[in-house]
């Protein structure tokens, strides 16, 4: 088992997270997908989140991420969705005309523990081949 630690906590908190653009529109295409990936990577490095796996589909995003429990997965996803929405809508103006906001308010999150990490990682890797 791979554990991380901070001043107060030793932890292994890995999450499978999925969220969609507003109205499940297929707007994560034509360069938006690659820019989104790079933004998510930058945010994760800047906040010391461990990005284990990521895939961007035209109408949803999958992340396998480890987050310090004192920071919290809700704050992490709020930060990622908020930052990426702001930047992508600035860099791709056509997103502003198609959607009132880029992301839905909701998301799916599941702790990775019941299933083997390798199984979920493979599931995310294979999203585009399914």
Tab-separated table of N, CA, C and O in Angstrom:
chain	number	residue	atom	x	y	z
A	1	UNK	N	0.850	-1.175	0.000
A	1	UNK	CA	0.000	0.000	0.000
A	1	UNK	C	0.896	1.238	0.000
A	1	UNK	O	1.852	1.318	0.749
A	2	UNK	N	0.551	2.194	-0.839
A	2	UNK	CA	1.309	3.435	-0.956
A	2	UNK	C	0.636	4.513	-0.109
A	2	UNK	O	-0.493	4.908	-0.391
A	3	UNK	N	1.326	4.977	0.939
A	3	UNK	CA	0.758	5.980	1.831
A	3	UNK	C	1.481	7.302	1.666
A	3	UNK	O	2.678	7.347	1.384
A	4	UNK	N	0.743	8.378	1.862
A	4	UNK	CA	1.304	9.729	1.872
A	4	UNK	C	1.109	10.280	3.268
A	4	UNK	O	0.358	9.734	4.065
A	5	UNK	N	1.764	11.404	3.540
A	5	UNK	CA	1.571	12.011	4.853
A	5	UNK	C	1.775	13.511	4.768
A	5	UNK	O	2.403	14.023	3.844
A	6	UNK	N	1.188	14.190	5.740
A	6	UNK	CA	1.440	15.611	5.943
A	6	UNK	C	1.797	15.763	7.414
A	6	UNK	O	2.139	14.791	8.065
A	7	UNK	N	1.691	16.939	7.962
A	7	UNK	CA	2.081	17.146	9.370
A	7	UNK	C	1.257	16.299	10.340
A	7	UNK	O	1.761	15.879	11.372
A	8	UNK	N	-0.019	16.068	10.015
A	8	UNK	CA	-0.937	15.450	10.967
A	8	UNK	C	-1.499	14.096	10.567
A	8	UNK	O	-2.029	13.393	11.408
A	9	UNK	N	-1.431	13.760	9.285
A	9	UNK	CA	-2.179	12.601	8.796
A	9	UNK	C	-1.307	11.742	7.888
A	9	UNK	O	-0.579	12.266	7.052
A	10	UNK	N	-1.416	10.436	8.043
A	10	UNK	CA	-0.897	9.480	7.076
A	10	UNK	C	-2.125	8.955	6.347
A	10	UNK	O	-3.104	8.564	6.976
A	11	UNK	N	-2.095	8.974	5.012
A	11	UNK	CA	-3.329	8.659	4.292
A	11	UNK	C	-3.071	7.971	2.960
A	11	UNK	O	-1.979	8.015	2.412
A	12	UNK	N	-4.123	7.359	2.466
A	12	UNK	CA	-4.222	6.836	1.114
A	12	UNK	C	-5.663	7.077	0.690
A	12	UNK	O	-6.543	6.265	0.971
A	13	UNK	N	-5.916	8.212	0.085
A	13	UNK	CA	-7.280	8.618	-0.295
A	13	UNK	C	-7.342	8.821	-1.804
A	13	UNK	O	-7.094	9.917	-2.312
A	14	UNK	N	-7.668	7.750	-2.500
A	14	UNK	CA	-7.765	7.796	-3.957
A	14	UNK	C	-9.235	7.802	-4.354
A	14	UNK	O	-10.040	7.074	-3.784
A	15	UNK	N	-9.551	8.641	-5.348
A	15	UNK	CA	-10.941	8.828	-5.759
A	15	UNK	C	-11.078	8.696	-7.269
A	15	UNK	O	-10.230	9.191	-8.018
A	16	UNK	N	-12.165	8.069	-7.679
A	16	UNK	CA	-12.576	8.076	-9.082
A	16	UNK	C	-13.643	9.154	-9.182
A	16	UNK	O	-14.662	9.091	-8.502
A	17	UNK	N	-13.386	10.160	-10.019
A	17	UNK	CA	-14.288	11.305	-10.149
A	17	UNK	C	-14.714	11.431	-11.602
A	17	UNK	O	-13.888	11.299	-12.514
A	18	UNK	N	-16.010	11.703	-11.813
A	18	UNK	CA	-16.545	11.917	-13.160
A	18	UNK	C	-17.453	13.137	-13.121
A	18	UNK	O	-18.258	13.273	-12.197
A	19	UNK	N	-17.317	14.016	-14.117
A	19	UNK	CA	-18.261	15.132	-14.249
A	19	UNK	C	-18.455	15.461	-15.721
A	19	UNK	O	-17.698	15.015	-16.567
A	20	UNK	N	-19.508	16.226	-15.996
A	20	UNK	CA	-19.938	16.487	-17.368
A	20	UNK	C	-20.079	17.981	-17.630
A	20	UNK	O	-20.370	18.750	-16.720
A	21	UNK	N	-19.973	18.356	-18.905
A	21	UNK	CA	-20.344	19.725	-19.264
A	21	UNK	C	-21.853	19.914	-19.081
A	21	UNK	O	-22.621	18.939	-19.071
A	22	UNK	N	-22.260	21.150	-18.929
A	22	UNK	CA	-23.675	21.489	-18.799
A	22	UNK	C	-24.455	20.855	-19.952
A	22	UNK	O	-23.994	20.882	-21.101
A	23	UNK	N	-25.603	20.310	-19.641
A	23	UNK	CA	-26.505	19.648	-20.606
A	23	UNK	C	-25.848	18.450	-21.307
A	23	UNK	O	-26.301	18.017	-22.347
A	24	UNK	N	-24.751	17.973	-20.747
A	24	UNK	CA	-23.980	16.844	-21.314
A	24	UNK	C	-23.618	17.083	-22.782
A	24	UNK	O	-23.531	16.174	-23.591
A	25	UNK	N	-23.365	18.343	-23.102
A	25	UNK	CA	-22.989	18.713	-24.469
A	25	UNK	C	-21.601	18.158	-24.787
A	25	UNK	O	-20.716	18.130	-23.930
A	26	UNK	N	-21.409	17.774	-26.032
A	26	UNK	CA	-20.127	17.205	-26.476
A	26	UNK	C	-19.206	18.340	-26.937
A	26	UNK	O	-18.932	18.498	-28.128
A	27	UNK	N	-18.725	19.113	-25.969
A	27	UNK	CA	-17.897	20.282	-26.272
A	27	UNK	C	-16.418	20.077	-25.937
A	27	UNK	O	-15.600	20.963	-26.208
A	28	UNK	N	-16.068	18.943	-25.380
A	28	UNK	CA	-14.677	18.704	-25.000
A	28	UNK	C	-13.930	18.086	-26.185
A	28	UNK	O	-13.448	16.955	-26.147
A	29	UNK	N	-13.871	18.866	-27.260
A	29	UNK	CA	-13.290	18.443	-28.540
A	29	UNK	C	-12.505	19.612	-29.139
A	29	UNK	O	-12.529	20.719	-28.602
A	30	UNK	N	-11.853	19.361	-30.269
A	30	UNK	CA	-11.180	20.416	-31.040
A	30	UNK	C	-10.188	21.233	-30.220
A	30	UNK	O	-10.184	22.458	-30.271
A	31	UNK	N	-9.363	20.560	-29.451
A	31	UNK	CA	-8.342	21.234	-28.667
A	31	UNK	C	-8.745	21.538	-27.242
A	31	UNK	O	-7.887	21.726	-26.373
A	32	UNK	N	-10.051	21.607	-26.971
A	32	UNK	CA	-10.519	21.848	-25.597
A	32	UNK	C	-10.083	20.694	-24.710
A	32	UNK	O	-9.640	20.903	-23.580
A	33	UNK	N	-10.180	19.477	-25.232
A	33	UNK	CA	-9.807	18.292	-24.451
A	33	UNK	C	-8.340	18.316	-24.039
A	33	UNK	O	-8.020	18.088	-22.868
A	34	UNK	N	-7.446	18.636	-24.960
A	34	UNK	CA	-6.014	18.657	-24.635
A	34	UNK	C	-5.683	19.796	-23.680
A	34	UNK	O	-4.879	19.626	-22.762
A	35	UNK	N	-6.310	20.958	-23.886
A	35	UNK	CA	-6.067	22.084	-22.977
A	35	UNK	C	-6.592	21.764	-21.584
A	35	UNK	O	-5.963	22.094	-20.576
A	36	UNK	N	-7.754	21.105	-21.511
A	36	UNK	CA	-8.317	20.702	-20.231
A	36	UNK	C	-7.357	19.765	-19.500
A	36	UNK	O	-7.105	19.926	-18.301
A	37	UNK	N	-6.804	18.791	-20.203
A	37	UNK	CA	-5.844	17.869	-19.585
A	37	UNK	C	-4.643	18.623	-19.014
A	37	UNK	O	-4.216	18.353	-17.895
A	38	UNK	N	-4.106	19.551	-19.789
A	38	UNK	CA	-2.929	20.283	-19.298
A	38	UNK	C	-3.281	21.160	-18.099
A	38	UNK	O	-2.497	21.265	-17.152
A	39	UNK	N	-4.460	21.771	-18.106
A	39	UNK	CA	-4.891	22.579	-16.963
A	39	UNK	C	-5.046	21.729	-15.704
A	39	UNK	O	-4.612	22.123	-14.620
A	40	UNK	N	-5.670	20.565	-15.847
A	40	UNK	CA	-5.857	19.676	-14.698
A	40	UNK	C	-4.496	19.246	-14.147
A	40	UNK	O	-4.287	19.236	-12.936
A	41	UNK	N	-3.566	18.926	-15.033
A	41	UNK	CA	-2.223	18.540	-14.581
A	41	UNK	C	-1.553	19.689	-13.826
A	41	UNK	O	-0.945	19.471	-12.773
A	42	UNK	N	-1.662	20.913	-14.342
A	42	UNK	CA	-1.069	22.085	-13.677
A	42	UNK	C	-1.669	22.293	-12.286
A	42	UNK	O	-0.944	22.566	-11.321
A	43	UNK	N	-2.982	22.188	-12.182
A	43	UNK	CA	-3.663	22.374	-10.894
A	43	UNK	C	-3.204	21.313	-9.904
A	43	UNK	O	-2.911	21.608	-8.744
A	44	UNK	N	-3.139	20.068	-10.358
A	44	UNK	CA	-2.726	18.970	-9.481
A	44	UNK	C	-1.304	19.162	-8.972
A	44	UNK	O	-1.036	18.964	-7.787
A	45	UNK	N	-0.404	19.565	-9.839
A	45	UNK	CA	0.977	19.809	-9.420
A	45	UNK	C	1.015	20.970	-8.427
A	45	UNK	O	1.658	20.888	-7.386
A	46	UNK	N	0.296	22.045	-8.735
A	46	UNK	CA	0.293	23.224	-7.871
A	46	UNK	C	-0.284	22.980	-6.492
A	46	UNK	O	0.113	23.623	-5.518
A	47	UNK	N	-1.211	22.042	-6.365
A	47	UNK	CA	-1.864	21.761	-5.083
A	47	UNK	C	-1.432	20.449	-4.454
A	47	UNK	O	-2.006	20.002	-3.473
A	48	UNK	N	-0.445	19.803	-5.051
A	48	UNK	CA	0.078	18.523	-4.551
A	48	UNK	C	-0.976	17.418	-4.525
A	48	UNK	O	-0.967	16.560	-3.642
A	49	UNK	N	-1.894	17.449	-5.497
A	49	UNK	CA	-2.786	16.306	-5.707
A	49	UNK	C	-2.010	15.334	-6.581
A	49	UNK	O	-1.233	15.745	-7.436
A	50	UNK	N	-2.232	14.037	-6.382
A	50	UNK	CA	-1.595	13.052	-7.245
A	50	UNK	C	-2.599	12.631	-8.308
A	50	UNK	O	-3.625	12.029	-8.001
A	51	UNK	N	-2.310	12.979	-9.551
A	51	UNK	CA	-3.156	12.597	-10.673
A	51	UNK	C	-2.663	11.242	-11.172
A	51	UNK	O	-1.585	11.133	-11.747
A	52	UNK	N	-3.436	10.207	-10.909
A	52	UNK	CA	-3.040	8.843	-11.249
A	52	UNK	C	-3.415	8.514	-12.684
A	52	UNK	O	-2.641	7.907	-13.422
A	53	UNK	N	-4.603	8.907	-13.078
A	53	UNK	CA	-5.079	8.649	-14.448
A	53	UNK	C	-6.127	9.687	-14.796
A	53	UNK	O	-6.835	10.187	-13.922
A	54	UNK	N	-6.233	9.993	-16.096
A	54	UNK	CA	-7.215	10.973	-16.554
A	54	UNK	C	-7.601	10.634	-17.986
A	54	UNK	O	-6.755	10.231	-18.781
A	55	UNK	N	-8.878	10.811	-18.292
A	55	UNK	CA	-9.334	10.728	-19.680
A	55	UNK	C	-10.455	11.738	-19.877
A	55	UNK	O	-11.322	11.886	-19.015
A	56	UNK	N	-10.391	12.410	-21.011
A	56	UNK	CA	-11.420	13.391	-21.362
A	56	UNK	C	-12.172	12.855	-22.562
A	56	UNK	O	-11.589	12.627	-23.625
A	57	UNK	N	-13.458	12.646	-22.379
A	57	UNK	CA	-14.350	12.216	-23.445
A	57	UNK	C	-15.075	13.463	-23.962
A	57	UNK	O	-15.061	14.499	-23.294
A	58	UNK	N	-15.732	13.394	-25.119
A	58	UNK	CA	-16.410	14.596	-25.620
A	58	UNK	C	-17.459	15.167	-24.661
A	58	UNK	O	-17.681	16.382	-24.641
A	59	UNK	N	-18.078	14.314	-23.831
A	59	UNK	CA	-19.147	14.802	-22.955
A	59	UNK	C	-18.955	14.475	-21.479
A	59	UNK	O	-19.882	14.611	-20.692
A	60	UNK	N	-17.753	14.046	-21.070
A	60	UNK	CA	-17.473	13.856	-19.653
A	60	UNK	C	-15.981	13.671	-19.393
A	60	UNK	O	-15.212	13.443	-20.320
A	61	UNK	N	-15.613	13.798	-18.125
A	61	UNK	CA	-14.214	13.712	-17.702
A	61	UNK	C	-14.102	12.648	-16.617
A	61	UNK	O	-14.938	12.586	-15.714
A	62	UNK	N	-13.069	11.812	-16.702
A	62	UNK	CA	-12.745	10.827	-15.663
A	62	UNK	C	-11.406	11.197	-15.049
A	62	UNK	O	-10.436	11.452	-15.778
A	63	UNK	N	-11.344	11.206	-13.734
A	63	UNK	CA	-10.082	11.384	-13.021
A	63	UNK	C	-9.921	10.267	-12.005
A	63	UNK	O	-10.890	9.857	-11.376
A	64	UNK	N	-8.711	9.817	-11.845
A	64	UNK	CA	-8.331	8.972	-10.725
A	64	UNK	C	-7.279	9.796	-10.001
A	64	UNK	O	-6.206	10.066	-10.550
A	65	UNK	N	-7.618	10.260	-8.806
A	65	UNK	CA	-6.831	11.285	-8.137
A	65	UNK	C	-6.689	10.970	-6.657
A	65	UNK	O	-7.591	10.382	-6.067
A	66	UNK	N	-5.550	11.345	-6.090
A	66	UNK	CA	-5.355	11.218	-4.652
A	66	UNK	C	-5.248	12.622	-4.073
A	66	UNK	O	-4.478	13.446	-4.567
A	67	UNK	N	-6.032	12.867	-3.023
A	67	UNK	CA	-6.117	14.190	-2.409
A	67	UNK	C	-5.938	14.059	-0.902
A	67	UNK	O	-6.492	13.146	-0.282
A	68	UNK	N	-5.187	14.970	-0.335
A	68	UNK	CA	-5.015	15.036	1.118
A	68	UNK	C	-6.396	15.174	1.764
A	68	UNK	O	-7.165	16.064	1.391
A	69	UNK	N	-6.745	14.312	2.722
A	69	UNK	CA	-8.083	14.380	3.327
A	69	UNK	C	-8.339	15.683	4.074
A	69	UNK	O	-9.487	16.080	4.232
A	70	UNK	N	-7.295	16.374	4.499
A	70	UNK	CA	-7.509	17.655	5.162
A	70	UNK	C	-7.876	18.743	4.157
A	70	UNK	O	-8.497	19.729	4.525
A	71	UNK	N	-7.499	18.585	2.907
A	71	UNK	CA	-7.937	19.508	1.862
A	71	UNK	C	-9.346	19.127	1.428
A	71	UNK	O	-10.214	19.977	1.304
A	72	UNK	N	-9.555	17.852	1.172
A	72	UNK	CA	-10.882	17.332	0.856
A	72	UNK	C	-11.159	17.238	-0.632
A	72	UNK	O	-10.759	18.108	-1.411
A	73	UNK	N	-11.833	16.167	-1.012
A	73	UNK	CA	-12.146	15.941	-2.423
A	73	UNK	C	-13.123	16.991	-2.947
A	73	UNK	O	-12.992	17.429	-4.089
A	74	UNK	N	-14.070	17.431	-2.133
A	74	UNK	CA	-15.021	18.437	-2.603
A	74	UNK	C	-14.304	19.737	-2.980
A	74	UNK	O	-14.560	20.303	-4.045
A	75	UNK	N	-13.404	20.179	-2.133
A	75	UNK	CA	-12.648	21.407	-2.439
A	75	UNK	C	-11.763	21.214	-3.662
A	75	UNK	O	-11.597	22.129	-4.476
A	76	UNK	N	-11.179	20.027	-3.805
A	76	UNK	CA	-10.317	19.747	-4.957
A	76	UNK	C	-11.105	19.817	-6.258
A	76	UNK	O	-10.669	20.460	-7.227
A	77	UNK	N	-12.265	19.185	-6.292
A	77	UNK	CA	-13.072	19.184	-7.511
A	77	UNK	C	-13.625	20.580	-7.793
A	77	UNK	O	-13.648	21.026	-8.945
A	78	UNK	N	-14.035	21.282	-6.762
A	78	UNK	CA	-14.506	22.657	-6.931
A	78	UNK	C	-13.401	23.524	-7.549
A	78	UNK	O	-13.650	24.311	-8.466
A	79	UNK	N	-12.175	23.373	-7.062
A	79	UNK	CA	-11.033	24.118	-7.589
A	79	UNK	C	-10.764	23.744	-9.047
A	79	UNK	O	-10.595	24.621	-9.900
A	80	UNK	N	-10.745	22.459	-9.353
A	80	UNK	CA	-10.466	22.007	-10.720
A	80	UNK	C	-11.554	22.472	-11.678
A	80	UNK	O	-11.263	23.037	-12.743
A	81	UNK	N	-12.814	22.255	-11.320
A	81	UNK	CA	-13.905	22.655	-12.210
A	81	UNK	C	-13.969	24.171	-12.376
A	81	UNK	O	-14.157	24.669	-13.486
A	82	UNK	N	-13.799	24.912	-11.298
A	82	UNK	CA	-13.871	26.369	-11.367
A	82	UNK	C	-12.761	26.972	-12.204
A	82	UNK	O	-13.003	27.819	-13.074
A	83	UNK	N	-11.542	26.521	-11.965
A	83	UNK	CA	-10.393	27.051	-12.707
A	83	UNK	C	-10.480	26.692	-14.184
A	83	UNK	O	-10.283	27.545	-15.047
A	84	UNK	N	-10.775	25.430	-14.474
A	84	UNK	CA	-10.818	25.006	-15.878
A	84	UNK	C	-11.957	25.687	-16.624
A	84	UNK	O	-11.795	26.069	-17.782
A	85	UNK	N	-13.098	25.888	-15.980
A	85	UNK	CA	-14.215	26.573	-16.627
A	85	UNK	C	-13.816	27.994	-17.008
A	85	UNK	O	-14.033	28.435	-18.146
A	86	UNK	N	-13.228	28.706	-16.064
A	86	UNK	CA	-12.845	30.096	-16.309
A	86	UNK	C	-11.835	30.198	-17.452
A	86	UNK	O	-12.018	30.968	-18.396
A	87	UNK	N	-10.790	29.387	-17.403
A	87	UNK	CA	-9.731	29.465	-18.412
A	87	UNK	C	-10.223	28.999	-19.777
A	87	UNK	O	-9.980	29.664	-20.794
A	88	UNK	N	-10.920	27.871	-19.823
A	88	UNK	CA	-11.390	27.351	-21.116
A	88	UNK	C	-12.381	28.298	-21.784
A	88	UNK	O	-12.341	28.490	-23.002
A	89	UNK	N	-13.258	28.916	-21.006
A	89	UNK	CA	-14.230	29.846	-21.590
A	89	UNK	C	-13.558	31.134	-22.067
A	89	UNK	O	-14.048	31.771	-22.988
A	90	UNK	N	-12.410	31.492	-21.471
A	90	UNK	CA	-11.644	32.638	-21.972
A	90	UNK	C	-10.910	32.275	-23.260
A	90	UNK	O	-10.888	33.049	-24.213
A	91	UNK	N	-10.311	31.103	-23.289
A	91	UNK	CA	-9.491	30.685	-24.423
A	91	UNK	C	-10.298	30.159	-25.613
A	91	UNK	O	-9.808	30.183	-26.742
A	92	UNK	N	-11.499	29.671	-25.353
A	92	UNK	CA	-12.369	29.144	-26.419
A	92	UNK	C	-13.715	29.863	-26.333
A	92	UNK	O	-14.671	29.340	-25.744
A	93	UNK	N	-13.811	31.068	-26.911
A	93	UNK	CA	-15.027	31.884	-26.765
A	93	UNK	C	-16.309	31.185	-27.227
A	93	UNK	O	-17.391	31.484	-26.725
A	94	UNK	N	-16.206	30.240	-28.155
A	94	UNK	CA	-17.405	29.544	-28.620
A	94	UNK	C	-18.068	28.741	-27.498
A	94	UNK	O	-19.271	28.468	-27.565
A	95	UNK	N	-17.321	28.413	-26.438
A	95	UNK	CA	-17.933	27.730	-25.288
A	95	UNK	C	-18.914	28.653	-24.563
A	95	UNK	O	-19.930	28.199	-24.051
A	96	UNK	N	-18.604	29.950	-24.513
A	96	UNK	CA	-19.490	30.910	-23.843
A	96	UNK	C	-20.815	31.047	-24.581
A	96	UNK	O	-21.860	31.214	-23.966
A	97	UNK	N	-20.774	30.965	-25.892
A	97	UNK	CA	-22.014	31.119	-26.661
A	97	UNK	C	-22.871	29.852	-26.640
A	97	UNK	O	-24.078	29.921	-26.826
A	98	UNK	N	-22.257	28.700	-26.398
A	98	UNK	CA	-23.010	27.433	-26.392
A	98	UNK	C	-23.570	27.061	-25.036
A	98	UNK	O	-24.532	26.310	-24.953
A	99	UNK	N	-22.937	27.558	-23.957
A	99	UNK	CA	-23.312	27.123	-22.613
A	99	UNK	C	-23.320	28.304	-21.640
A	99	UNK	O	-22.419	29.130	-21.679
A	100	UNK	N	-24.297	28.348	-20.729
A	100	UNK	CA	-24.307	29.407	-19.715
A	100	UNK	C	-23.167	29.238	-18.702
A	100	UNK	O	-22.659	30.205	-18.145
A	101	UNK	N	-22.757	27.999	-18.447
A	101	UNK	CA	-21.575	27.686	-17.653
A	101	UNK	C	-21.022	26.389	-18.225
A	101	UNK	O	-21.757	25.608	-18.819
A	102	UNK	N	-19.731	26.162	-18.061
A	102	UNK	CA	-19.143	24.990	-18.716
A	102	UNK	C	-19.560	23.681	-18.068
A	102	UNK	O	-19.932	22.732	-18.747
A	103	UNK	N	-19.519	23.614	-16.735
A	103	UNK	CA	-19.759	22.347	-16.037
A	103	UNK	C	-21.113	22.325	-15.329
A	103	UNK	O	-21.607	23.355	-14.897
A	104	UNK	N	-21.650	21.126	-15.166
A	104	UNK	CA	-22.817	20.952	-14.309
A	104	UNK	C	-22.369	21.171	-12.863
A	104	UNK	O	-21.177	21.108	-12.566
A	105	UNK	N	-23.305	21.404	-11.974
A	105	UNK	CA	-22.962	21.575	-10.559
A	105	UNK	C	-22.588	20.248	-9.906
A	105	UNK	O	-21.930	20.227	-8.882
A	106	UNK	N	-23.024	19.159	-10.487
A	106	UNK	CA	-22.850	17.853	-9.845
A	106	UNK	C	-21.623	17.114	-10.382
A	106	UNK	O	-21.046	17.492	-11.401
A	107	UNK	N	-21.264	16.054	-9.675
A	107	UNK	CA	-20.207	15.147	-10.115
A	107	UNK	C	-20.384	13.824	-9.387
A	107	UNK	O	-21.088	13.736	-8.391
A	108	UNK	N	-19.746	12.793	-9.913
A	108	UNK	CA	-19.718	11.477	-9.284
A	108	UNK	C	-18.358	11.318	-8.624
A	108	UNK	O	-17.328	11.680	-9.207
A	109	UNK	N	-18.339	10.798	-7.413
A	109	UNK	CA	-17.065	10.484	-6.763
A	109	UNK	C	-17.213	9.168	-6.009
A	109	UNK	O	-18.240	8.903	-5.400
A	110	UNK	N	-16.181	8.349	-6.107
A	110	UNK	CA	-16.163	7.077	-5.409
A	110	UNK	C	-14.753	6.851	-4.886
A	110	UNK	O	-13.777	7.085	-5.600
A	111	UNK	N	-14.667	6.417	-3.649
A	111	UNK	CA	-13.344	6.071	-3.141
A	111	UNK	C	-12.895	4.788	-3.819
A	111	UNK	O	-13.704	3.931	-4.166
A	112	UNK	N	-11.612	4.694	-4.028
A	112	UNK	CA	-11.057	3.502	-4.640
A	112	UNK	C	-10.528	2.642	-3.507
A	112	UNK	O	-9.590	3.013	-2.819
A	113	UNK	N	-11.173	1.546	-3.292
A	113	UNK	CA	-10.793	0.663	-2.204
A	113	UNK	C	-11.490	-0.667	-2.381
A	113	UNK	O	-10.904	-1.708	-2.217
A	114	UNK	N	-12.774	-0.609	-2.763
A	114	UNK	CA	-13.528	-1.829	-3.003
A	114	UNK	C	-13.031	-2.552	-4.233
A	114	UNK	O	-12.930	-3.774	-4.259
A	115	UNK	N	-12.685	-1.793	-5.267
A	115	UNK	CA	-12.136	-2.379	-6.484
A	115	UNK	C	-10.626	-2.171	-6.464
A	115	UNK	O	-10.131	-1.238	-5.842
A	116	UNK	N	-9.925	-3.022	-7.148
A	116	UNK	CA	-8.473	-2.854	-7.220
A	116	UNK	C	-8.160	-1.607	-8.024
A	116	UNK	O	-8.808	-1.307	-9.020
A	117	UNK	N	-7.158	-0.885	-7.600
A	117	UNK	CA	-6.731	0.339	-8.263
A	117	UNK	C	-6.426	0.072	-9.731
A	117	UNK	O	-6.807	0.844	-10.607
A	118	UNK	N	-5.768	-1.033	-10.014
A	118	UNK	CA	-5.406	-1.364	-11.396
A	118	UNK	C	-6.648	-1.561	-12.268
A	118	UNK	O	-6.645	-1.207	-13.443
A	119	UNK	N	-7.718	-2.094	-11.694
A	119	UNK	CA	-8.958	-2.304	-12.440
A	119	UNK	C	-9.574	-0.970	-12.841
A	119	UNK	O	-9.992	-0.786	-13.990
A	120	UNK	N	-9.629	-0.019	-11.919
A	120	UNK	CA	-10.213	1.291	-12.219
A	120	UNK	C	-9.312	2.066	-13.173
A	120	UNK	O	-9.785	2.725	-14.093
A	121	UNK	N	-8.010	1.950	-12.986
A	121	UNK	CA	-7.071	2.626	-13.881
A	121	UNK	C	-7.265	2.109	-15.305
A	121	UNK	O	-7.346	2.890	-16.254
A	122	UNK	N	-7.370	0.808	-15.468
A	122	UNK	CA	-7.576	0.209	-16.786
A	122	UNK	C	-8.905	0.656	-17.380
A	122	UNK	O	-8.993	0.950	-18.578
A	123	UNK	N	-9.959	0.752	-16.553
A	123	UNK	CA	-11.268	1.221	-17.007
A	123	UNK	C	-11.167	2.633	-17.580
A	123	UNK	O	-11.694	2.924	-18.650
A	124	UNK	N	-10.446	3.515	-16.886
A	124	UNK	CA	-10.307	4.888	-17.369
A	124	UNK	C	-9.445	4.929	-18.623
A	124	UNK	O	-9.779	5.615	-19.590
A	125	UNK	N	-8.350	4.175	-18.658
A	125	UNK	CA	-7.481	4.135	-19.833
A	125	UNK	C	-8.243	3.695	-21.068
A	125	UNK	O	-7.979	4.160	-22.181
A	126	UNK	N	-9.190	2.770	-20.904
A	126	UNK	CA	-9.900	2.182	-22.030
A	126	UNK	C	-11.180	2.910	-22.417
A	126	UNK	O	-11.928	2.416	-23.248
A	127	UNK	N	-11.446	4.063	-21.857
A	127	UNK	CA	-12.679	4.797	-22.141
A	127	UNK	C	-12.870	5.062	-23.632
A	127	UNK	O	-13.954	4.888	-24.147
A	128	UNK	N	-11.822	5.462	-24.304
A	128	UNK	CA	-11.969	5.827	-25.715
A	128	UNK	C	-12.065	4.624	-26.625
A	128	UNK	O	-12.426	4.752	-27.785
A	129	UNK	N	-11.751	3.433	-26.121
A	129	UNK	CA	-11.833	2.240	-26.971
A	129	UNK	C	-13.152	1.513	-26.814
A	129	UNK	O	-13.439	0.589	-27.555
A	130	UNK	N	-13.948	1.915	-25.823
A	130	UNK	CA	-15.220	1.221	-25.559
A	130	UNK	C	-16.290	1.720	-26.496
A	130	UNK	O	-16.389	2.814	-26.874
